[in-house]
PDB file of C-alpha atoms in Angstrom:
ATOM      1  CA  MET S   1      -3.062 -66.375  12.519  1.00  0.00           C
ATOM      2  CA  PRO S   2      -0.255 -66.532  10.091  1.00  0.00           C
ATOM      3  CA  TRP S   3       0.182 -63.496   7.812  1.00  0.00           C
ATOM      4  CA  HIS S   4      -0.179 -65.675   4.723  1.00  0.00           C
ATOM      5  CA  THR S   5      -3.571 -67.125   5.662  1.00  0.00           C
ATOM      6  CA  ILE S   6      -6.372 -66.347   3.056  1.00  0.00           C
ATOM      7  CA  THR S   7      -9.696 -65.622   4.499  1.00  0.00           C
ATOM      8  CA  ARG S   8     -12.990 -65.227   2.789  1.00  0.00           C
ATOM      9  CA  ASN S   9     -15.354 -62.454   3.153  1.00  0.00           C
ATOM     10  CA  LYS S  10     -18.094 -62.225   5.866  1.00  0.00           C
ATOM     11  CA  GLN S  11     -20.603 -63.969   3.692  1.00  0.00           C
ATOM     12  CA  ASN S  12     -18.102 -66.709   3.218  1.00  0.00           C
ATOM     13  CA  ASP S  13     -18.540 -66.365  -0.566  1.00  0.00           C
ATOM     14  CA  ILE S  14     -15.788 -66.181  -3.014  1.00  0.00           C
ATOM     15  CA  MET S  15     -15.269 -62.555  -4.168  1.00  0.00           C
ATOM     16  CA  ARG S  16     -15.894 -61.833  -7.807  1.00  0.00           C
ATOM     17  CA  LYS S  17     -13.754 -59.228  -9.511  1.00  0.00           C
ATOM     18  CA  LEU S  18     -15.912 -56.333 -10.964  1.00  0.00           C
ATOM     19  CA  ARG S  19     -16.048 -55.885 -14.740  1.00  0.00           C
ATOM     20  CA  THR S  20     -14.958 -52.485 -16.017  1.00  0.00           C
ATOM     21  CA  ILE S  21     -18.592 -51.561 -16.957  1.00  0.00           C
ATOM     22  CA  GLU S  22     -19.682 -52.143 -13.210  1.00  0.00           C
ATOM     23  CA  MET S  23     -17.142 -49.730 -11.918  1.00  0.00           C
ATOM     24  CA  LYS S  24     -19.116 -46.678 -13.382  1.00  0.00           C
ATOM     25  CA  ARG S  25     -15.902 -44.819 -14.257  1.00  0.00           C
ATOM     26  CA  LEU S  26     -16.338 -41.226 -15.491  1.00  0.00           C
ATOM     27  CA  SER S  27     -15.872 -40.266 -19.085  1.00  0.00           C
ATOM     28  CA  ILE S  28     -13.220 -37.635 -19.905  1.00  0.00           C
ATOM     29  CA  GLU S  29     -16.042 -35.089 -20.291  1.00  0.00           C
ATOM     30  CA  GLU S  30     -17.626 -36.155 -17.036  1.00  0.00           C
ATOM     31  CA  PHE S  31     -14.170 -35.935 -15.218  1.00  0.00           C
ATOM     32  CA  ARG S  32     -13.647 -32.458 -16.511  1.00  0.00           C
ATOM     33  CA  ASP S  33     -17.094 -31.292 -15.382  1.00  0.00           C
ATOM     34  CA  SER S  34     -16.839 -33.055 -11.852  1.00  0.00           C
ATOM     35  CA  GLU S  35     -15.881 -31.571  -8.630  1.00  0.00           C
ATOM     36  CA  LYS S  36     -11.991 -31.578  -8.110  1.00  0.00           C
ATOM     37  CA  MET S  37      -9.972 -31.904  -5.014  1.00  0.00           C
ATOM     38  CA  PRO S  38      -8.401 -28.307  -4.435  1.00  0.00           C
ATOM     39  CA  LEU S  39      -5.001 -29.745  -4.900  1.00  0.00           C
ATOM     40  CA  THR S  40      -2.355 -29.053  -7.567  1.00  0.00           C
ATOM     41  CA  VAL S  41       0.601 -31.453  -8.068  1.00  0.00           C
ATOM     42  CA  VAL S  42       3.820 -29.830  -9.324  1.00  0.00           C
ATOM     43  CA  LEU S  43       6.580 -31.974 -10.806  1.00  0.00           C
ATOM     44  CA  ASP S  44      10.082 -30.224 -10.425  1.00  0.00           C
ATOM     45  CA  ASP S  45      12.485 -31.571 -12.987  1.00  0.00           C
ATOM     46  CA  VAL S  46      11.094 -35.085 -12.975  1.00  0.00           C
ATOM     47  CA  ARG S  47      13.083 -36.814 -15.729  1.00  0.00           C
ATOM     48  CA  SER S  48      11.403 -40.266 -16.133  1.00  0.00           C
ATOM     49  CA  LEU S  49       8.357 -39.995 -18.633  1.00  0.00           C
ATOM     50  CA  TYR S  50       6.947 -43.143 -17.005  1.00  0.00           C
ATOM     51  CA  ASN S  51       6.959 -41.326 -13.564  1.00  0.00           C
ATOM     52  CA  VAL S  52       5.160 -38.424 -15.097  1.00  0.00           C
ATOM     53  CA  GLY S  53       2.634 -40.791 -16.562  1.00  0.00           C
ATOM     54  CA  SER S  54       2.155 -42.571 -13.215  1.00  0.00           C
ATOM     55  CA  VAL S  55       1.588 -39.244 -11.449  1.00  0.00           C
ATOM     56  CA  PHE S  56      -1.115 -38.242 -14.064  1.00  0.00           C
ATOM     57  CA  ARG S  57      -2.944 -41.547 -13.460  1.00  0.00           C
ATOM     58  CA  SER S  58      -2.783 -41.129  -9.617  1.00  0.00           C
ATOM     59  CA  CYS S  59      -4.042 -37.549 -10.160  1.00  0.00           C
ATOM     60  CA  ASP S  60      -6.975 -38.787 -12.403  1.00  0.00           C
ATOM     61  CA  ALA S  61      -7.834 -41.405  -9.735  1.00  0.00           C
ATOM     62  CA  PHE S  62      -8.298 -38.890  -6.988  1.00  0.00           C
ATOM     63  CA  ARG S  63      -9.592 -36.094  -9.091  1.00  0.00           C
ATOM     64  CA  VAL S  64      -6.668 -33.651  -8.466  1.00  0.00           C
ATOM     65  CA  LYS S  65      -7.283 -30.193  -9.849  1.00  0.00           C
ATOM     66  CA  ALA S  66      -4.207 -29.912 -12.112  1.00  0.00           C
ATOM     67  CA  VAL S  67      -0.660 -31.060 -12.607  1.00  0.00           C
ATOM     68  CA  TYR S  68       2.093 -28.423 -13.218  1.00  0.00           C
ATOM     69  CA  LEU S  69       5.040 -29.792 -15.282  1.00  0.00           C
ATOM     70  CA  CYS S  70       8.219 -27.660 -14.605  1.00  0.00           C
ATOM     71  CA  GLY S  71      11.694 -27.505 -16.004  1.00  0.00           C
ATOM     72  CA  ILE S  72      12.918 -30.722 -17.809  1.00  0.00           C
ATOM     73  CA  THR S  73       9.716 -32.547 -16.960  1.00  0.00           C
ATOM     74  CA  ALA S  74       8.157 -33.715 -20.335  1.00  0.00           C
ATOM     75  CA  THR S  75       4.735 -32.815 -21.330  1.00  0.00           C
ATOM     76  CA  PRO S  76       1.844 -34.554 -23.277  1.00  0.00           C
ATOM     77  CA  PRO S  77       1.370 -35.670 -25.851  1.00  0.00           C
ATOM     78  CA  ASN S  78       4.147 -38.351 -25.633  1.00  0.00           C
ATOM     79  CA  ASN S  79       4.029 -42.042 -26.123  1.00  0.00           C
ATOM     80  CA  GLU S  80       5.994 -42.884 -22.949  1.00  0.00           C
ATOM     81  CA  ILE S  81       3.876 -40.692 -20.743  1.00  0.00           C
ATOM     82  CA  HIS S  82       0.959 -42.502 -22.357  1.00  0.00           C
ATOM     83  CA  LYS S  83       2.226 -45.872 -21.582  1.00  0.00           C
ATOM     84  CA  THR S  84       1.597 -45.257 -17.853  1.00  0.00           C
ATOM     85  CA  ALA S  85      -0.956 -42.523 -17.796  1.00  0.00           C
ATOM     86  CA  LEU S  86      -3.172 -44.691 -19.926  1.00  0.00           C
ATOM     87  CA  GLY S  87      -5.112 -41.634 -20.975  1.00  0.00           C
ATOM     88  CA  ALA S  88      -5.112 -39.700 -17.712  1.00  0.00           C
ATOM     89  CA  GLU S  89      -2.798 -37.042 -19.409  1.00  0.00           C
ATOM     90  CA  ASP S  90      -6.145 -36.209 -21.424  1.00  0.00           C
ATOM     91  CA  SER S  91      -8.493 -35.982 -18.480  1.00  0.00           C
ATOM     92  CA  VAL S  92      -6.254 -34.164 -15.860  1.00  0.00           C
ATOM     93  CA  GLU S  93      -5.567 -30.494 -16.514  1.00  0.00           C
ATOM     94  CA  TRP S  94      -2.029 -29.539 -16.888  1.00  0.00           C
ATOM     95  CA  ARG S  95       0.295 -26.738 -17.578  1.00  0.00           C
ATOM     96  CA  TYR S  96       4.121 -26.304 -18.320  1.00  0.00           C
ATOM     97  CA  PHE S  97       6.260 -23.755 -16.462  1.00  0.00           C
ATOM     98  CA  HIS S  98       9.955 -23.003 -17.158  1.00  0.00           C
ATOM     99  CA  ASP S  99      10.874 -23.697 -13.644  1.00  0.00           C
ATOM    100  CA  ALA S 100       9.093 -24.605 -10.441  1.00  0.00           C
ATOM    101  CA  GLU S 101       9.818 -21.133  -8.684  1.00  0.00           C
ATOM    102  CA  GLU S 102       7.572 -19.720 -11.496  1.00  0.00           C
ATOM    103  CA  ALA S 103       4.833 -22.155 -10.726  1.00  0.00           C
ATOM    104  CA  VAL S 104       5.140 -21.626  -6.852  1.00  0.00           C
ATOM    105  CA  ALA S 105       4.954 -17.798  -7.366  1.00  0.00           C
ATOM    106  CA  GLU S 106       1.689 -18.013  -9.434  1.00  0.00           C
ATOM    107  CA  LEU S 107       0.338 -20.440  -6.889  1.00  0.00           C
ATOM    108  CA  HIS S 108       1.104 -18.016  -4.075  1.00  0.00           C
ATOM    109  CA  ASP S 109      -0.421 -15.183  -5.949  1.00  0.00           C
ATOM    110  CA  ASN S 110      -3.745 -17.229  -5.974  1.00  0.00           C
ATOM    111  CA  GLY S 111      -3.621 -17.860  -2.317  1.00  0.00           C
ATOM    112  CA  VAL S 112      -2.685 -21.575  -2.528  1.00  0.00           C
ATOM    113  CA  THR S 113      -0.697 -23.224   0.245  1.00  0.00           C
ATOM    114  CA  VAL S 114       2.366 -24.932  -1.196  1.00  0.00           C
ATOM    115  CA  TYR S 115       4.094 -27.836   0.347  1.00  0.00           C
ATOM    116  CA  SER S 116       7.396 -29.392  -1.065  1.00  0.00           C
ATOM    117  CA  VAL S 117       7.654 -33.212  -0.410  1.00  0.00           C
ATOM    118  CA  GLU S 118      11.219 -33.249   0.941  1.00  0.00           C
ATOM    119  CA  GLN S 119      13.302 -34.480   3.743  1.00  0.00           C
ATOM    120  CA  VAL S 120      14.271 -31.204   5.537  1.00  0.00           C
ATOM    121  CA  GLU S 121      14.915 -29.960   9.119  1.00  0.00           C
ATOM    122  CA  GLY S 122      11.509 -29.183  10.617  1.00  0.00           C
ATOM    123  CA  SER S 123       9.553 -31.159   7.937  1.00  0.00           C
ATOM    124  CA  THR S 124       5.924 -32.241   8.895  1.00  0.00           C
ATOM    125  CA  LYS S 125       5.370 -35.938   8.936  1.00  0.00           C
ATOM    126  CA  LEU S 126       2.714 -37.037   6.349  1.00  0.00           C
ATOM    127  CA  GLN S 127       0.439 -38.521   9.124  1.00  0.00           C
ATOM    128  CA  ASP S 128       0.514 -35.151  10.942  1.00  0.00           C
ATOM    129  CA  ILE S 129      -0.753 -33.048   7.921  1.00  0.00           C
ATOM    130  CA  ARG S 130      -4.220 -31.550   8.502  1.00  0.00           C
ATOM    131  CA  ILE S 131      -6.002 -29.992   5.516  1.00  0.00           C
ATOM    132  CA  ASP S 132      -8.905 -27.523   5.456  1.00  0.00           C
ATOM    133  CA  SER S 133     -11.153 -28.768   2.515  1.00  0.00           C
ATOM    134  CA  SER S 134     -12.201 -25.240   1.950  1.00  0.00           C
ATOM    135  CA  SER S 135      -8.507 -24.314   1.157  1.00  0.00           C
ATOM    136  CA  GLN S 136      -6.324 -24.742  -1.953  1.00  0.00           C
ATOM    137  CA  TYR S 137      -3.115 -26.686  -1.717  1.00  0.00           C
ATOM    138  CA  ALA S 138      -0.061 -27.573  -3.981  1.00  0.00           C
ATOM    139  CA  ILE S 139       2.371 -30.337  -3.359  1.00  0.00           C
ATOM    140  CA  ILE S 140       5.749 -30.298  -5.129  1.00  0.00           C
ATOM    141  CA  PHE S 141       7.658 -33.561  -6.093  1.00  0.00           C
ATOM    142  CA  GLY S 142      11.232 -33.387  -7.150  1.00  0.00           C
ATOM    143  CA  ASN S 143      13.645 -34.824  -9.501  1.00  0.00           C
ATOM    144  CA  GLU S 144      14.445 -38.662  -9.019  1.00  0.00           C
ATOM    145  CA  VAL S 145      18.068 -38.070  -7.910  1.00  0.00           C
ATOM    146  CA  LYS S 146      18.310 -34.486  -6.568  1.00  0.00           C
ATOM    147  CA  GLY S 147      14.824 -34.120  -5.009  1.00  0.00           C
ATOM    148  CA  VAL S 148      13.116 -30.696  -4.965  1.00  0.00           C
ATOM    149  CA  HIS S 149      15.370 -27.636  -5.648  1.00  0.00           C
ATOM    150  CA  GLN S 150      16.404 -25.878  -2.512  1.00  0.00           C
ATOM    151  CA  SER S 151      15.144 -22.729  -3.981  1.00  0.00           C
ATOM    152  CA  VAL S 152      11.712 -24.283  -4.326  1.00  0.00           C
ATOM    153  CA  VAL S 153      11.822 -25.561  -0.803  1.00  0.00           C
ATOM    154  CA  ASP S 154      12.783 -22.081   0.342  1.00  0.00           C
ATOM    155  CA  ALA S 155       9.802 -20.569  -1.406  1.00  0.00           C
ATOM    156  CA  SER S 156       7.370 -23.330  -0.019  1.00  0.00           C
ATOM    157  CA  ASP S 157       5.017 -22.733   2.951  1.00  0.00           C
ATOM    158  CA  GLY S 158       6.365 -25.944   4.463  1.00  0.00           C
ATOM    159  CA  CYS S 159       7.711 -29.342   3.714  1.00  0.00           C
ATOM    160  CA  ILE S 160       6.126 -32.872   4.090  1.00  0.00           C
ATOM    161  CA  GLU S 161       8.004 -36.028   4.659  1.00  0.00           C
ATOM    162  CA  ILE S 162       6.970 -39.598   4.589  1.00  0.00           C
ATOM    163  CA  PRO S 163       8.404 -41.552   7.371  1.00  0.00           C
ATOM    164  CA  GLN S 164      10.476 -44.399   6.280  1.00  0.00           C
ATOM    165  CA  HIS S 165      11.868 -47.297   8.367  1.00  0.00           C
ATOM    166  CA  GLY S 166      13.964 -49.363   6.040  1.00  0.00           C
ATOM    167  CA  THR S 167      17.547 -49.128   4.660  1.00  0.00           C
ATOM    168  CA  LYS S 168      16.731 -46.703   1.778  1.00  0.00           C
ATOM    169  CA  HIS S 169      16.163 -42.987   2.403  1.00  0.00           C
ATOM    170  CA  SER S 170      13.736 -42.364  -0.546  1.00  0.00           C
ATOM    171  CA  LEU S 171      10.872 -43.705  -2.584  1.00  0.00           C
ATOM    172  CA  ASN S 172      10.222 -43.562  -6.354  1.00  0.00           C
ATOM    173  CA  VAL S 173       8.771 -40.089  -7.112  1.00  0.00           C
ATOM    174  CA  SER S 174       5.544 -41.692  -8.590  1.00  0.00           C
ATOM    175  CA  VAL S 175       5.090 -43.923  -5.454  1.00  0.00           C
ATOM    176  CA  THR S 176       5.696 -40.959  -3.205  1.00  0.00           C
ATOM    177  CA  ALA S 177       3.143 -39.010  -5.198  1.00  0.00           C
ATOM    178  CA  GLY S 178       0.592 -41.675  -4.833  1.00  0.00           C
ATOM    179  CA  ILE S 179       0.987 -41.832  -1.127  1.00  0.00           C
ATOM    180  CA  VAL S 180       0.877 -38.254  -0.534  1.00  0.00           C
ATOM    181  CA  ILE S 181      -2.152 -37.671  -2.929  1.00  0.00           C
ATOM    182  CA  TRP S 182      -4.092 -40.458  -1.177  1.00  0.00           C
ATOM    183  CA  GLU S 183      -3.531 -38.720   2.242  1.00  0.00           C
ATOM    184  CA  PHE S 184      -4.856 -35.451   0.873  1.00  0.00           C
ATOM    185  CA  ALA S 185      -7.742 -37.248  -0.804  1.00  0.00           C
ATOM    186  CA  LYS S 186      -8.628 -39.198   2.296  1.00  0.00           C
ATOM    187  CA  GLN S 187      -8.843 -36.048   4.209  1.00  0.00           C
ATOM    188  CA  PHE S 188     -10.665 -34.066   1.464  1.00  0.00           C
ATOM    189  CA  TRP S 189     -13.056 -36.747   0.315  1.00  0.00           C
ATOM    190  CA  HIS S 190     -13.645 -38.629   3.583  1.00  0.00           C
ATOM    191  CA  GLY S 191     -12.884 -36.085   6.315  1.00  0.00           C
ATOM    192  CA  ASN S 192     -10.175 -38.014   8.135  1.00  0.00           C
TER     193      ASN S 192
END
């Protein structure tokens, strides 16, 4: 069958898009009171406010525990963050740190396993990561040009890499965050 062939669902019916009210989304208050994935997302000198907002939105979608904003990474309230976060900056807990090393030290003090998402010697491919849903994790995403600072990589418990097979060697940081967060969510919420 050609890749562009459109198929119908099993009942041979047209699929109707759900209305927002049918999706049973949580209110901000319900979100804050809900069970969270034991994952903290750390942004290390992410310069684009649109990327920051997109990461907030992904963190809301998968009920990430918190976002740590480090260094030059902008913080809410901010109109440009809001353009892509669409209010997720109000639902997801966040904190600011002077630098990512400070955030990593605090995470380690609290028994959190910290991974940098970076291409390094000996990195673990994303598909090979196995999480324990009773443990706490943090994943660090770096600057759009320079990536995660080497000192932060050095302080991490390991590094995760997304295998890529094209001509480019990197993805947009918000796309990368969405992919990695989804892998953690898949294992935490669905056990696989």
